[in-house]
Amino acid sequence: AGIVYTPMDVVKERLQTQHVLGASGAGNYKHFVNAYQTILAKEGVRGLFRGYWASNFTWWPWNIIYFVSYEHGRNTAAIAYGLGPGNKSELPPWVSSGCATAAAVAATIATNPIDLAKTRLQTLRVDTHGAASTASTAAAAVTTQATGATTATGSGPAASGAAGAGVIGAGRVGAA
């Protein structure tokens, strides 16, 4: 799935951040196909897969946290309803939906710093030799300072959800 998803995610992130990071040497994309073709021409296939492993390192813990939290929530709800932990299937649908929502929120909050680092990797423009674009790197630094967005260590307002006015660090919940 990552082989299909990662190039689409890279293009989406580049389109979302192009006006913040600036077009000087970084690409001025008109639409999805244009962005895909430009990245492929300037950075090669490697550019489309930038952040592939970071994406996996985001989704693996997200899934673990989600499923553990979801099952624990359903067990707790079953006990609270007097059904016992073995009878989770008898919970009303709205309770299971509430457990799923709470689990997704917990997993998203826990993995947001990793997701932000992945987004930063995906939006970094590089040339075909693997060198980071000076304009891209400088613009990212200025944007980070101006918006107060978090660093890859997870500190700053974006770690708690501000995410640099919704541009840098677009997460899974509510992301465009």
Short mmCIF file of C-alpha atoms in Angstrom, two decimals:
data_model
loop_
_atom_site.label_atom_id
_atom_site.label_comp_id
_atom_site.label_asym_id
_atom_site.label_seq_id
_atom_site.Cartn_x
_atom_site.Cartn_y
_atom_site.Cartn_z
CA ALA A 1 0.00 0.00 0.00
CA GLY A 2 2.87 2.37 0.76
CA ILE A 3 4.18 1.98 -2.77
CA VAL A 4 0.94 3.48 -4.09
CA TYR A 5 0.23 5.87 -1.20
CA THR A 6 3.65 7.49 -0.73
CA PRO A 7 3.95 9.19 -4.17
CA MET A 8 0.40 10.53 -3.83
CA ASP A 9 1.16 11.77 -0.32
CA VAL A 10 4.39 13.46 -1.44
CA VAL A 11 2.56 15.28 -4.25
CA LYS A 12 -0.29 16.27 -1.92
CA GLU A 13 2.11 17.65 0.70
CA ARG A 14 4.09 19.56 -1.93
CA LEU A 15 0.91 21.10 -3.34
CA GLN A 16 -0.25 22.09 0.16
CA THR A 17 3.05 23.72 1.11
CA GLN A 18 4.23 25.27 -2.16
CA HIS A 19 2.95 28.76 -1.30
CA VAL A 20 4.45 28.67 2.18
CA LEU A 21 7.83 27.31 1.11
CA GLY A 22 8.02 29.46 -2.02
CA ALA A 23 8.48 28.49 -5.62
CA SER A 24 12.09 29.67 -6.05
CA GLY A 25 13.90 26.52 -7.10
CA ALA A 26 11.25 24.40 -5.45
CA GLY A 27 8.62 24.13 -8.16
CA ASN A 28 5.45 26.02 -8.85
CA TYR A 29 2.87 23.32 -9.39
CA LYS A 30 -0.36 23.96 -11.27
CA HIS A 31 -2.19 20.75 -10.34
CA PHE A 32 -1.60 17.18 -9.17
CA VAL A 33 -0.36 15.78 -12.50
CA ASN A 34 1.95 18.76 -13.05
CA ALA A 35 3.41 18.34 -9.57
CA TYR A 36 3.90 14.60 -10.13
CA GLN A 37 5.67 15.18 -13.45
CA THR A 38 7.83 18.02 -12.07
CA ILE A 39 8.97 16.01 -9.05
CA LEU A 40 9.71 13.01 -11.26
CA ALA A 41 11.70 15.16 -13.74
CA LYS A 42 13.69 17.13 -11.14
CA GLU A 43 14.21 14.53 -8.42
CA GLY A 44 13.55 11.21 -10.09
CA VAL A 45 11.60 8.31 -8.64
CA ARG A 46 13.42 8.81 -5.34
CA GLY A 47 11.71 12.21 -4.97
CA LEU A 48 8.28 10.59 -5.19
CA PHE A 49 9.22 8.14 -2.42
CA ARG A 50 10.74 10.74 -0.07
CA GLY A 51 9.55 9.87 3.40
CA TYR A 52 8.55 6.28 2.56
CA TRP A 53 10.18 4.79 5.65
CA ALA A 54 9.12 7.72 7.83
CA SER A 55 5.56 7.03 6.70
CA ASN A 56 5.89 3.40 7.76
CA PHE A 57 7.38 4.47 11.09
CA THR A 58 4.30 6.66 11.54
CA TRP A 59 1.68 4.10 10.56
CA TRP A 60 3.11 1.11 12.44
CA PRO A 61 2.88 2.75 15.89
CA TRP A 62 -0.40 4.43 14.92
CA ASN A 63 -1.98 1.05 14.17
CA ILE A 64 -0.61 -0.54 17.34
CA ILE A 65 -1.86 2.31 19.53
CA TYR A 66 -5.21 2.38 17.74
CA PHE A 67 -6.02 -1.32 18.00
CA VAL A 68 -4.80 -1.69 21.59
CA SER A 69 -6.75 1.41 22.67
CA TYR A 70 -9.85 0.36 20.75
CA GLU A 71 -9.95 -3.14 22.22
CA HIS A 72 -9.21 -1.85 25.72
CA GLY A 73 -11.99 0.73 25.33
CA ARG A 74 -14.48 -1.90 24.21
CA ASN A 75 -13.50 -4.21 27.10
CA THR A 76 -13.95 -1.35 29.58
CA ALA A 77 -17.31 -0.41 28.04
CA ALA A 78 -18.51 -4.03 28.11
CA ILE A 79 -17.65 -4.26 31.80
CA ALA A 80 -19.37 -0.91 32.48
CA TYR A 81 -22.52 -2.19 30.71
CA GLY A 82 -22.40 -5.36 32.82
CA LEU A 83 -21.75 -7.56 29.80
CA GLY A 84 -18.30 -8.79 30.78
CA PRO A 85 -15.15 -8.48 28.66
CA GLY A 86 -16.00 -11.51 26.51
CA ASN A 87 -19.26 -10.01 25.24
CA LYS A 88 -17.96 -6.94 23.36
CA SER A 89 -20.04 -7.87 20.31
CA GLU A 90 -23.22 -7.06 22.25
CA LEU A 91 -22.25 -3.40 22.76
CA PRO A 92 -24.45 -0.83 21.01
CA PRO A 93 -22.92 0.48 17.77
CA TRP A 94 -22.60 4.02 19.17
CA VAL A 95 -20.39 2.72 22.00
CA SER A 96 -18.08 0.90 19.58
CA SER A 97 -17.99 4.05 17.42
CA GLY A 98 -17.06 6.12 20.46
CA CYS A 99 -14.27 3.68 21.32
CA ALA A 100 -12.98 3.84 17.73
CA THR A 101 -13.00 7.64 17.76
CA ALA A 102 -11.18 7.83 21.11
CA ALA A 103 -8.61 5.29 19.90
CA ALA A 104 -8.00 7.24 16.68
CA VAL A 105 -7.54 10.48 18.62
CA ALA A 106 -5.08 8.83 21.02
CA ALA A 107 -3.09 7.27 18.17
CA THR A 108 -3.01 10.54 16.22
CA ILE A 109 -1.82 12.56 19.20
CA ALA A 110 0.87 10.01 20.01
CA THR A 111 2.22 9.83 16.45
CA ASN A 112 1.90 13.52 15.49
CA PRO A 113 5.61 14.32 16.02
CA ILE A 114 6.62 11.41 13.76
CA ASP A 115 4.02 12.44 11.19
CA LEU A 116 5.35 16.00 11.21
CA ALA A 117 8.91 14.76 10.60
CA LYS A 118 7.58 12.66 7.68
CA THR A 119 5.84 15.69 6.22
CA ARG A 120 9.00 17.76 6.50
CA LEU A 121 10.95 15.04 4.66
CA GLN A 122 8.33 14.86 1.93
CA THR A 123 8.23 18.61 1.34
CA LEU A 124 12.02 19.07 1.24
CA ARG A 125 13.04 19.72 -2.34
CA VAL A 126 16.26 18.12 -3.52
CA ASP A 127 18.10 17.97 -6.80
CA THR A 128 18.83 14.77 -8.70
CA HIS A 129 22.12 14.39 -6.77
CA GLY A 130 20.34 14.32 -3.39
CA ALA A 131 21.36 17.82 -2.23
CA ALA A 132 18.66 19.81 -0.46
CA SER A 133 17.51 22.95 -2.24
CA THR A 134 18.82 26.05 -0.45
CA ALA A 135 15.60 27.91 -1.16
CA SER A 136 13.51 25.03 0.17
CA THR A 137 15.58 24.62 3.32
CA ALA A 138 15.71 28.35 4.05
CA ALA A 139 12.00 28.81 3.41
CA ALA A 140 11.18 25.90 5.71
CA ALA A 141 13.30 27.42 8.48
CA VAL A 142 11.70 30.85 8.08
CA THR A 143 8.23 29.31 7.97
CA THR A 144 8.93 27.28 11.09
CA GLN A 145 10.04 30.40 12.96
CA ALA A 146 7.15 32.52 11.66
CA THR A 147 4.40 30.01 12.46
CA GLY A 148 5.89 28.56 15.61
CA ALA A 149 5.46 25.11 14.10
CA THR A 150 7.05 22.22 15.88
CA THR A 151 10.40 20.69 15.10
CA ALA A 152 10.82 17.00 14.41
CA THR A 153 11.39 16.54 18.16
CA GLY A 154 7.75 17.32 18.82
CA SER A 155 8.14 20.61 20.69
CA GLY A 156 6.17 23.76 19.98
CA PRO A 157 2.54 24.56 19.27
CA ALA A 158 2.21 22.18 16.32
CA ALA A 159 2.84 19.20 18.61
CA SER A 160 -0.45 20.02 20.31
CA GLY A 161 -2.32 20.35 17.04
CA ALA A 162 -1.70 23.91 15.81
CA ALA A 163 0.48 22.49 13.00
CA GLY A 164 1.59 25.79 11.57
CA ALA A 165 -1.85 27.04 10.57
CA GLY A 166 -2.69 23.62 9.11
CA VAL A 167 -0.08 23.72 6.35
CA ILE A 168 3.00 22.03 7.74
CA GLY A 169 2.34 18.77 9.53
CA ALA A 170 -0.97 17.87 7.97
CA GLY A 171 -2.05 14.82 9.96
CA ARG A 172 -4.40 11.95 9.42
CA VAL A 173 -7.45 13.26 11.27
CA GLY A 174 -9.10 15.99 9.24
CA ALA A 175 -6.25 16.31 6.74
CA ALA A 176 -7.11 17.35 3.23
#
